[in-house]
CSV table of C-alpha atoms and ligand atoms in Angstrom, one decimal:
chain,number,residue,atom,x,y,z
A,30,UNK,CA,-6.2,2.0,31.5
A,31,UNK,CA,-6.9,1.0,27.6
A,32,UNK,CA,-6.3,3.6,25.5
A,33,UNK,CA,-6.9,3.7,21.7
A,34,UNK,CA,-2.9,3.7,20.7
A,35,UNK,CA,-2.7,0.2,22.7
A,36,UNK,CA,-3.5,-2.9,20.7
A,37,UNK,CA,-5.9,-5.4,22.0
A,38,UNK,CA,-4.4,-9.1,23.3
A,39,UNK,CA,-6.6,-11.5,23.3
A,40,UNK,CA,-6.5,-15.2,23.6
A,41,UNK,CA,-7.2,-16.8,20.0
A,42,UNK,CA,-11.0,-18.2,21.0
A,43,UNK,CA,-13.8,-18.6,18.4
A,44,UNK,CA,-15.3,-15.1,19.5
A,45,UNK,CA,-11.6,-13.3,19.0
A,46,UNK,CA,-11.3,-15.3,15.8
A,47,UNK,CA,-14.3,-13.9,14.8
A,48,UNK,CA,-13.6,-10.4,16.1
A,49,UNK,CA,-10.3,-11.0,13.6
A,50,UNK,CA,-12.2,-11.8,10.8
A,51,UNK,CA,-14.4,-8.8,10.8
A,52,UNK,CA,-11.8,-6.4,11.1
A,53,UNK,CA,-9.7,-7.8,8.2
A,54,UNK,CA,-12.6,-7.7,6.2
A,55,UNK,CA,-13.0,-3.2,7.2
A,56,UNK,CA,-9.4,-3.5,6.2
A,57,UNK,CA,-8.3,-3.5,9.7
A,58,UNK,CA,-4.7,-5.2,10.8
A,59,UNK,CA,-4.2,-8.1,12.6
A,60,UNK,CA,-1.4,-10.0,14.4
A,61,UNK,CA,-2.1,-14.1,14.3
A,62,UNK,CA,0.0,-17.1,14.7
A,63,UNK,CA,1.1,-19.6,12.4
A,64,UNK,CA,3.7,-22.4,12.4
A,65,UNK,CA,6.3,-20.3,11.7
A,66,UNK,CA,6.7,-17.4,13.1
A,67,UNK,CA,3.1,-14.5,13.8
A,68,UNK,CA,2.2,-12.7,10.6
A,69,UNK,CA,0.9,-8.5,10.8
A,70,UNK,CA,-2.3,-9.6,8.3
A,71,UNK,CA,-4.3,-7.6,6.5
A,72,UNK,CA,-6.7,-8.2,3.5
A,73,UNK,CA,-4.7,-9.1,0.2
A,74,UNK,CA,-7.1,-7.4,-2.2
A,75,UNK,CA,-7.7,-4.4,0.1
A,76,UNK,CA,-4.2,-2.2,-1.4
A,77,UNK,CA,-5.4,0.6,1.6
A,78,UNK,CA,-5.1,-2.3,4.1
A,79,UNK,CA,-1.9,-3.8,2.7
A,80,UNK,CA,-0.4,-0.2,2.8
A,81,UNK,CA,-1.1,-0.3,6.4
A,82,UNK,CA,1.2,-3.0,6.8
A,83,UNK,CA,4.5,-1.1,5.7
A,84,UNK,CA,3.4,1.6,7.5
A,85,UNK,CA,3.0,-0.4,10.4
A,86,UNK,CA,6.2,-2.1,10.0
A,87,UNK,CA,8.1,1.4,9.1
A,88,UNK,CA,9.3,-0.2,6.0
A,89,UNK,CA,10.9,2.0,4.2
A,90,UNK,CA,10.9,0.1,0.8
A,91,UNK,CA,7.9,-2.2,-0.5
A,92,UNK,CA,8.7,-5.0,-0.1
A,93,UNK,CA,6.6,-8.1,-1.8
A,94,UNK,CA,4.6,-10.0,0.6
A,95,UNK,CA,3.3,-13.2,1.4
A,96,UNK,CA,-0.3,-14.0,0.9
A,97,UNK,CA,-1.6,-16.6,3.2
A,98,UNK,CA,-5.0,-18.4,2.0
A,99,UNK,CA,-7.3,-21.6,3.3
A,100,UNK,CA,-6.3,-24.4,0.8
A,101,UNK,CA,-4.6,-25.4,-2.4
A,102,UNK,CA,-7.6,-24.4,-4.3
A,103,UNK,CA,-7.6,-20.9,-3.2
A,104,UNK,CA,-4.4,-20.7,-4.6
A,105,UNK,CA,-5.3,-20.9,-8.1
A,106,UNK,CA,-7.2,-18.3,-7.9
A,107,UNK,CA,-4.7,-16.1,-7.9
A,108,UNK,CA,-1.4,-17.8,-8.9
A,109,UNK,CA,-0.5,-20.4,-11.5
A,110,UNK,CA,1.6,-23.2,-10.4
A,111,UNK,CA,3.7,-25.3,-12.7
A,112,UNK,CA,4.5,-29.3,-12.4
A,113,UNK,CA,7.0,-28.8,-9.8
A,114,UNK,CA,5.0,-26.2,-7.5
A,115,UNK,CA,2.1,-28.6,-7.8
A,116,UNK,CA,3.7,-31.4,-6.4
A,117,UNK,CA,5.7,-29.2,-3.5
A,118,UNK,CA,2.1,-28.1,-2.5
A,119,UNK,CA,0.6,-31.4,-2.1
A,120,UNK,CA,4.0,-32.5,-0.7
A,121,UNK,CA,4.3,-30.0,2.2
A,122,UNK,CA,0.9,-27.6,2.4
A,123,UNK,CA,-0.7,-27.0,4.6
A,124,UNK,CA,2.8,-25.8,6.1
A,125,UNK,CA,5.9,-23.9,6.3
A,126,UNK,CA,6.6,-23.7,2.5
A,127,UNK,CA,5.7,-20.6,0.7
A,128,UNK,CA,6.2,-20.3,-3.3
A,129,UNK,CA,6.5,-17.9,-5.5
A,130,UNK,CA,4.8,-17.8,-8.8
A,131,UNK,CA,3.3,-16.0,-12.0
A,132,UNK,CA,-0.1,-13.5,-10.6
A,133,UNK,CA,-3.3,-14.9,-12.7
A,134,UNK,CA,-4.4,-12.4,-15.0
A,135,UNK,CA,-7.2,-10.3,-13.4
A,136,UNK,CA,-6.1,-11.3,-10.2
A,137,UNK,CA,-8.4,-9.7,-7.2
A,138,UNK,CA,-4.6,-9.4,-5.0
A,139,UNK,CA,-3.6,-5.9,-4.7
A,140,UNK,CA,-0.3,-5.0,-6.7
A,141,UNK,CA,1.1,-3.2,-3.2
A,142,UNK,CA,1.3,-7.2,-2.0
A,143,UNK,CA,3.5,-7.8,-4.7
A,144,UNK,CA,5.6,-4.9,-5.1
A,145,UNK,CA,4.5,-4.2,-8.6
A,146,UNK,CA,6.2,-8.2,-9.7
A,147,UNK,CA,4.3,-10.1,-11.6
A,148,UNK,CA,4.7,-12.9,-9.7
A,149,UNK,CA,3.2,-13.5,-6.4
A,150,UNK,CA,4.1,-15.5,-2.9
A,151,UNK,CA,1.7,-18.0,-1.7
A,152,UNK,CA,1.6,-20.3,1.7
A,153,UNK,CA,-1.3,-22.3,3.2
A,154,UNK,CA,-0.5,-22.1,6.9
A,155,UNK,CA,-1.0,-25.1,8.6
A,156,UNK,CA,-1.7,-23.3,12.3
A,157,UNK,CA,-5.0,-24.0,13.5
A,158,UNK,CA,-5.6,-20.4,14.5
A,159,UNK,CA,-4.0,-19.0,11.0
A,160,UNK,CA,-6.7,-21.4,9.2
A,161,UNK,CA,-9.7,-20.7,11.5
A,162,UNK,CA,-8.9,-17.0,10.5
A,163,UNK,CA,-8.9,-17.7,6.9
A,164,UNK,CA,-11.7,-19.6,6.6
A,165,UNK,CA,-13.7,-17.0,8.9
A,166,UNK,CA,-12.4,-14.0,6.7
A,167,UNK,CA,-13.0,-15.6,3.5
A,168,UNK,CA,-9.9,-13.1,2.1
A,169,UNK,CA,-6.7,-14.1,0.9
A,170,UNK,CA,-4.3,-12.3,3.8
A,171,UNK,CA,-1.6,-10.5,3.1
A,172,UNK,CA,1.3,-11.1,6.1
A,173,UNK,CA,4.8,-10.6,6.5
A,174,UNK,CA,6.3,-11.2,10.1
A,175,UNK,CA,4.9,-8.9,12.7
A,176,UNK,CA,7.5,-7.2,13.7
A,177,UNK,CA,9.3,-3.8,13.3
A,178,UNK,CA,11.4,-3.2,10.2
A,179,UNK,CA,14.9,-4.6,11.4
A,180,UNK,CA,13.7,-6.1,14.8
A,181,UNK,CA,13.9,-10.1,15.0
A,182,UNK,CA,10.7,-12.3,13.7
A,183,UNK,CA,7.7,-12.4,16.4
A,184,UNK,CA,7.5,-15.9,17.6
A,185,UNK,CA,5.0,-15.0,20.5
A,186,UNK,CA,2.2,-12.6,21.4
A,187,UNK,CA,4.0,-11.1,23.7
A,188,UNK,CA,6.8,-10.4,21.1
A,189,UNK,CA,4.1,-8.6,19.0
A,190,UNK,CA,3.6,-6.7,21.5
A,191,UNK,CA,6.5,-5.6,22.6
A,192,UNK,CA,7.2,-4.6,18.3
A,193,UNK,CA,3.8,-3.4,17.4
A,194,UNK,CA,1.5,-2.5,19.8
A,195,UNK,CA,-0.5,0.9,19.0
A,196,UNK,CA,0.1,0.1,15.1
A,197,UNK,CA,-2.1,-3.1,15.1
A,198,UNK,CA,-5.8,-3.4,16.0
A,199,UNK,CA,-6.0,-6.9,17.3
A,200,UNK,CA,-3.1,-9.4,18.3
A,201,UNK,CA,-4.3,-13.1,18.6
A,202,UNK,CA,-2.5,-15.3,21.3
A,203,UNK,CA,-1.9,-18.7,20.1
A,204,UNK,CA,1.0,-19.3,21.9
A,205,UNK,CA,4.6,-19.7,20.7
A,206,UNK,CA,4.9,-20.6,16.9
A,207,UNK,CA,6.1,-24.5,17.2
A,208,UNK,CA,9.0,-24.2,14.7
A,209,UNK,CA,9.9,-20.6,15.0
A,210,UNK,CA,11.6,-19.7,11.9
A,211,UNK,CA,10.4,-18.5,8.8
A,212,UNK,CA,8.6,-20.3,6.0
A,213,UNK,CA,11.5,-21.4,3.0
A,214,UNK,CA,10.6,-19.5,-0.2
A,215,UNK,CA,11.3,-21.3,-3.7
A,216,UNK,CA,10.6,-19.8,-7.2
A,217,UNK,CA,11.0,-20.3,-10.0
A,218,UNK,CA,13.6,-19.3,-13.3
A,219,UNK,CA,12.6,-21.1,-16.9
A,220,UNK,CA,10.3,-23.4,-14.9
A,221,UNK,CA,13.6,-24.8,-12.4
A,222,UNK,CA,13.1,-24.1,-8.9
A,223,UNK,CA,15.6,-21.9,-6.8
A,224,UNK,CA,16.0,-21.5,-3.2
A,225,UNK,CA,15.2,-17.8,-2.3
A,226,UNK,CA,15.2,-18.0,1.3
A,227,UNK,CA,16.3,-21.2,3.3
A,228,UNK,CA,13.4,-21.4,6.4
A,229,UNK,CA,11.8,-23.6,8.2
A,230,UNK,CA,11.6,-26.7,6.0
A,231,UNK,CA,14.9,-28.1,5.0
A,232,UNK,CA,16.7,-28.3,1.3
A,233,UNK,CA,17.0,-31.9,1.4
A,234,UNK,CA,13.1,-32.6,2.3
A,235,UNK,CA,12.0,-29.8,-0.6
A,236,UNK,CA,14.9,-31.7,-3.0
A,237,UNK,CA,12.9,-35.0,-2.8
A,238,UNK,CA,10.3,-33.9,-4.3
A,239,UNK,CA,11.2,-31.0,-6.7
A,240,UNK,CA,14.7,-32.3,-7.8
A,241,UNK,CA,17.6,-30.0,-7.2
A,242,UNK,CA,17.6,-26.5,-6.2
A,243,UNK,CA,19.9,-23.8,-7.4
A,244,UNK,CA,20.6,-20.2,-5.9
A,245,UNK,CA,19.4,-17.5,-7.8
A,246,UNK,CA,21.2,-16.0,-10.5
A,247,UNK,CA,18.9,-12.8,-11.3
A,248,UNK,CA,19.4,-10.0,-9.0
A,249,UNK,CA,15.5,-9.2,-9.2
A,250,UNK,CA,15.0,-12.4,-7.6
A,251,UNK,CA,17.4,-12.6,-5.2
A,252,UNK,CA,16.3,-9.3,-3.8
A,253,UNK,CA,13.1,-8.3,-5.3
A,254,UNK,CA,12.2,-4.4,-4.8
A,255,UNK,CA,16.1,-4.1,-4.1
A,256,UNK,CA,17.3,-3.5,-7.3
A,257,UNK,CA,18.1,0.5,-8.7
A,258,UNK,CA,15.4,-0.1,-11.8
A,259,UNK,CA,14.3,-3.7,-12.2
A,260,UNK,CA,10.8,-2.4,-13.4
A,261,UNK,CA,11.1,1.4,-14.6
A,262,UNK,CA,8.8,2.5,-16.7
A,263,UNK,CA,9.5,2.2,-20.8
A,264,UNK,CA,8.9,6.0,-20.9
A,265,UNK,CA,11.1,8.4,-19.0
A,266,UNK,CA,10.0,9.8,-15.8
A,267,UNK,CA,10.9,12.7,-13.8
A,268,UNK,CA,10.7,13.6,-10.3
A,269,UNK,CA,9.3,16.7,-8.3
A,270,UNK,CA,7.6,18.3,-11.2
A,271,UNK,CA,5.3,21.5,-10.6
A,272,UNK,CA,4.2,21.8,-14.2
A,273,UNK,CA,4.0,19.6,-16.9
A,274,UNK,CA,4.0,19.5,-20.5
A,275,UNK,CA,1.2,18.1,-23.3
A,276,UNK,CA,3.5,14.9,-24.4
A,277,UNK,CA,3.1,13.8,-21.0
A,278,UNK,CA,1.6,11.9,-18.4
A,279,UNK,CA,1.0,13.5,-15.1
A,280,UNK,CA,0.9,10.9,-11.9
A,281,UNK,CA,-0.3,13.8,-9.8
A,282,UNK,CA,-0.5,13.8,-5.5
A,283,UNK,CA,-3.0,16.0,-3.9
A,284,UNK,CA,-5.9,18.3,-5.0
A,285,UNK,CA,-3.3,20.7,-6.6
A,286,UNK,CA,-2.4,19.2,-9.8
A,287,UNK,CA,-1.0,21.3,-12.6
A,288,UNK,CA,-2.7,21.2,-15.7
A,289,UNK,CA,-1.9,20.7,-19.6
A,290,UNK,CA,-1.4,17.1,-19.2
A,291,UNK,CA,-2.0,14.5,-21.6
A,292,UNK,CA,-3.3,12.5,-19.3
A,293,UNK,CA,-3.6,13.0,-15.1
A,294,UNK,CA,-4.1,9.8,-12.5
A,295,UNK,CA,-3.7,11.4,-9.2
A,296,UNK,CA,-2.3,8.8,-6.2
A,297,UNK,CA,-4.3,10.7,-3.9
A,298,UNK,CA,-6.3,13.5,-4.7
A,299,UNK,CA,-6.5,14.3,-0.4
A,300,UNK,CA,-2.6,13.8,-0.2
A,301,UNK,CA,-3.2,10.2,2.0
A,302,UNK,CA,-0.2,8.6,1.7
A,303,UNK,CA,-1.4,5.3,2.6
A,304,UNK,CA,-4.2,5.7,-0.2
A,305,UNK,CA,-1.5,6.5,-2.9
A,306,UNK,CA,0.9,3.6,-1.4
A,307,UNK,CA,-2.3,1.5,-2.5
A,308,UNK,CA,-2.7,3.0,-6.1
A,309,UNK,CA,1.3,3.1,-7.0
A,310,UNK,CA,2.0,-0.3,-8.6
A,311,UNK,CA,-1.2,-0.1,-10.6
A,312,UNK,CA,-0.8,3.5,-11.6
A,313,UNK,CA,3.0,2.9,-12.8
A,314,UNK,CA,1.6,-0.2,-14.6
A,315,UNK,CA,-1.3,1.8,-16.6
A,316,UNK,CA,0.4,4.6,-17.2
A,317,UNK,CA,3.6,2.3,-18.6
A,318,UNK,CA,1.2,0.5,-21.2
A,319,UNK,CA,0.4,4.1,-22.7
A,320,UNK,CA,4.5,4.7,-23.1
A,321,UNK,CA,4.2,8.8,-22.4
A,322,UNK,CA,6.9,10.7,-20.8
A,323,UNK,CA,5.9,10.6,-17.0
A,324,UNK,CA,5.6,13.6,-14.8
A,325,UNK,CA,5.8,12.7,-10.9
A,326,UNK,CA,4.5,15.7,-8.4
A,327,UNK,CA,6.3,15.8,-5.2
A,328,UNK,CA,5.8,13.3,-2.9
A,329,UNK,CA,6.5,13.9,0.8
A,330,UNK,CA,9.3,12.0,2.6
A,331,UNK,CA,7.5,10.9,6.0
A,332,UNK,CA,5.8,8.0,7.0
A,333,UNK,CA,5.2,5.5,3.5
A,334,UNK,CA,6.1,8.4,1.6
A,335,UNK,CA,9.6,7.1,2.1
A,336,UNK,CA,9.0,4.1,0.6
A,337,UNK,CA,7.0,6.1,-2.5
A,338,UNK,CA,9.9,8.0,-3.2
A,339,UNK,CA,12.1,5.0,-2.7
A,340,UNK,CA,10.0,3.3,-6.0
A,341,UNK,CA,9.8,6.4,-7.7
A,342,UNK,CA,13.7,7.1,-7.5
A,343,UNK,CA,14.0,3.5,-9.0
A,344,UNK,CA,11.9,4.2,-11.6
A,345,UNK,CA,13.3,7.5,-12.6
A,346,UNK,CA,16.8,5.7,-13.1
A,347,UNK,CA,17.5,5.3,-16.6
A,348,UNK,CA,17.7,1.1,-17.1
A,349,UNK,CA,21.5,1.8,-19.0
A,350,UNK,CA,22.1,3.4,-15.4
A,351,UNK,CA,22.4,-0.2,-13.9
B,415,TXA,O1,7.0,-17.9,7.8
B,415,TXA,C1,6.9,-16.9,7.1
B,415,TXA,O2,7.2,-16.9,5.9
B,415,TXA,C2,6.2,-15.6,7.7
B,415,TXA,C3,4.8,-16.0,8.2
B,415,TXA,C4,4.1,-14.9,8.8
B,415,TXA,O3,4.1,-16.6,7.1
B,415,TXA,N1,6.3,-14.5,6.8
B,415,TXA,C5,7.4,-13.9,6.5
B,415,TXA,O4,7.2,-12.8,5.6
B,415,TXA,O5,8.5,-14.2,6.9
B,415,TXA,P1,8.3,-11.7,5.3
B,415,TXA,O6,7.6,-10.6,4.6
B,415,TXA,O7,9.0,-11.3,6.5
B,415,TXA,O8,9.2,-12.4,4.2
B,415,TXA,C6,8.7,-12.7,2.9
B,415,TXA,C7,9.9,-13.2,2.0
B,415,TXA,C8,10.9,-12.1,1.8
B,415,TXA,O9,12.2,-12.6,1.7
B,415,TXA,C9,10.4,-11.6,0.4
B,415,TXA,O10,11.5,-11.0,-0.3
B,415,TXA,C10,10.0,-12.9,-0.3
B,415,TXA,O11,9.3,-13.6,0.8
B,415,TXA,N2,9.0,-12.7,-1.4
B,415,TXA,C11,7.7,-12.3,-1.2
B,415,TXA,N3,7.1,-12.1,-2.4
B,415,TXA,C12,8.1,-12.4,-3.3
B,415,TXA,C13,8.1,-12.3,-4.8
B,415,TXA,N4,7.0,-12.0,-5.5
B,415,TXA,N5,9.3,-12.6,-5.4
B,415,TXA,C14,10.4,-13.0,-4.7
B,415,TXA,N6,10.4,-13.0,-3.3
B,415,TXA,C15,9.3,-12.7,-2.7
B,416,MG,MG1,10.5,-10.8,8.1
C-alpha cells in the first residue's frame, strides 16, 4: 500500500511534468533527470524549499548549489557572465557545463542556494525532461544530485529511490542519465577561469574555447562553505547566548527572545529549523552591514540545525584564527 512517507515514481509524461511543476512552485521537492546525473530540485527563490533540500540530503553543512534554468537568457537574470563565461555558454549550453559567477544585485535566488557567496552556480540542462520542467515551472531550480549526503550520484530513478524515498515528493523517470557523471564546474579568479570540479565535459574541449585552465589557489574556492571563517561577520559574534547586552545585535531562535537588544532578527520565531535554515545567509548579511557585536541564541543540533551551528561556529571564529 502507498503511504505518505513513500515518494511517488512516475514515468516523466506531460501530466507528471506538469504535476512537477506545480509542486516546485508550493515549494515542494522533486527528483528529475538531466544529462548528467538526477538532481533533488526545488524552487531557487523559495529559501524554505531550498532548505528542504539539505534536509533532505542530511547535509550537515550548506553547501552552495546549482541552479538549473531554461536558457542563456534566464541566466542573466541572476548571474553576470564575463567574456570567457559568455563564450563557454554558447559553446557547450544547453549541457553538462555549469559555471560559477558573481549573484546580480537584487537577485530573486535565495542566499541558502549559495551558501551566503556572492557568487552563484548556473547550468542550462540539456535533458528534455530537465527542460520540459523548467519551462513548465517558470522558476530557476535549485539541484544538487539526488542522493544521500555521502552515497554515490543517482544516475537512475530507481537509484533515487533507493537514496531518497520518503524525503521527496515526486521522482520523475526519464531513464538512466546518458553521460552519468557530474556537470564540470569552472569559475572564475581576476576574470581567469579555474577548473573547480572536472565532470562530465572534458578539460581539453572547455580549453578550446576559454584558453587555459588553472586549479584553484583560494581555499574558499576550492571548497566553498569548507573553510573555518571564509565569511564571518566584521563584528564579533558569540554563541549560545541567553541574554544580551544594548551594544548588540540579537539573531534570536524561537518565541523566547531576551530582550535589551539593540536590534532583534529572529531565524524563526516558531523554532522551524527549516524556516531559519532559509533566513540564515540573509540575516548574517544584514546584520554584518550594521557592524554590531552579534548575539546568537541557542540553536538545536538535530536535523539542519547541524548545519546552522556548523555556519554559526564558522562565523564565531575570529578571521586571525585561520
Ligand atoms: O551534473 C551536475 O552538476 C548535477 C546535476 C543535478 O546538475 N549536480 C551536482 O550538484 O552535481 P552538487 O551539489 O552535487 O555539486 C555542485 C558542485 C559542488 O562541488 C559545489 O561545491 C560547486 O558545485 N558549487 C556550487 N556553487 C558554487 C559556488 N558558488 N562556488 C563554488 N563552487 C560551487
Ligand atoms: Mg553531489
Amino acid at each position: 500500500m502507498e503511504t505518505a512517507t513513500k515518494s511517488q515514481l512516475r514515468q516523466a509524461d506531460p501530466a507528471a511534468i506538469t504535476e512537477a511543476a506545480q509542486l516546485l512552485r508550493a515549494g515542494r521537492l522533486v527528483a528529475f533527470p538531466t544529462e548528467t546525473v538526477y538532481g533533488l530540485g526545488a524552487d531557487a527563490t523559495n529559501g524554505r524549499a531550498v532548505a528542504g533540500i539539505f534536509a533532505a540530503k542530511r547535509r550537515p553543512k550548506f553547501n552552495p548549489l546549482i541552479v538549473h534554468v531554461f536558457d542563456r537568457a534566464q541566466v542573466k537574470e541572476y548571474a553576470v557572465l564575463n567574456d570567457t563565461a559568455e563564450r563557454l555558454a554558447r559553446a557547450f549550453w544547453p549541457g553538462a557545463l555549469t559555471l560559477v559567477l558573481p549573484r546580480k544585485g537584487e537577485c530573486a535566488l535565495s542566499e541558502l542556494v549559495s551558501a551566503g557567496l556572492e557568487t552563484v552556480a548556473v547550468r542550462v540542462p540539456s535533458h528534455p525532461v530537465a527542460s520540459q520542467l523548467l519551462a513548465a515551472s517558470g522558476v530557476p531550480i535549485a539541484a544538487p544530485s539526488a542522493n544521500e549526503s555521502g552515497g554515490i550520484s543517482a544516475t537512475t530513478a530507481e537509484h533515487v529511490r533507493q537514496s531518497l524515498d520518503g524525503k521527496v515528493d515526486l521522482i520523475l523517470d526519464g531513464g538512466a542519465s546518458p553521460l552519468g557523471l557530474e556537470s564540470t564546474v569552472i569559475g572564475f579568479q581576476g576574470g581567469a577561469p579555474v577548473l573547480l570540479r572536472t565532470g562530465a565535459i572534458s578539460r581539453d574541449d572547455i580549453e578550446t574555447i576559454a584558453g587555459p585552465l588553472s586549479l584553484p589557489t583560494s581555499l574558499a574556492l576550492q571548497a566553498p562553505g569548507q573553510l573555518a571563517s571564509h565569511y564571518a561577520p566584521r563584528a564579533p559574534l558569540r554563541l549560545n547566548a541567553t541574554s544580551v547586552a544594548a551594544s548588540e545585535v540579537l539573531l534570536a531562535f524561537g518565541p523566547d527572545a531576551p530582550s535589551g537588544a539593540r536590534s532583534v532578527l529572529n531565524l524563526s520565531p516558531t523554532c522551524d529549523l527549516r524556516e531559519a535554515a532559509a533566513n540564515l545567509f540573509a540575516m548574517l548579511h544584514s546584520i554584518d552591514a550594521c557592524g554590531l557585536p552579534i548575539a546568537v541564541m541557542r540553536i538545536p543540533e538535530q536535523g539542519l540545525g547541524e548545519a546552522i551551528n556548523d555556519r554559526l561556529r564558522r562565523a564565531a571564529t575570529p578571521r586571525e584564527a585561520i
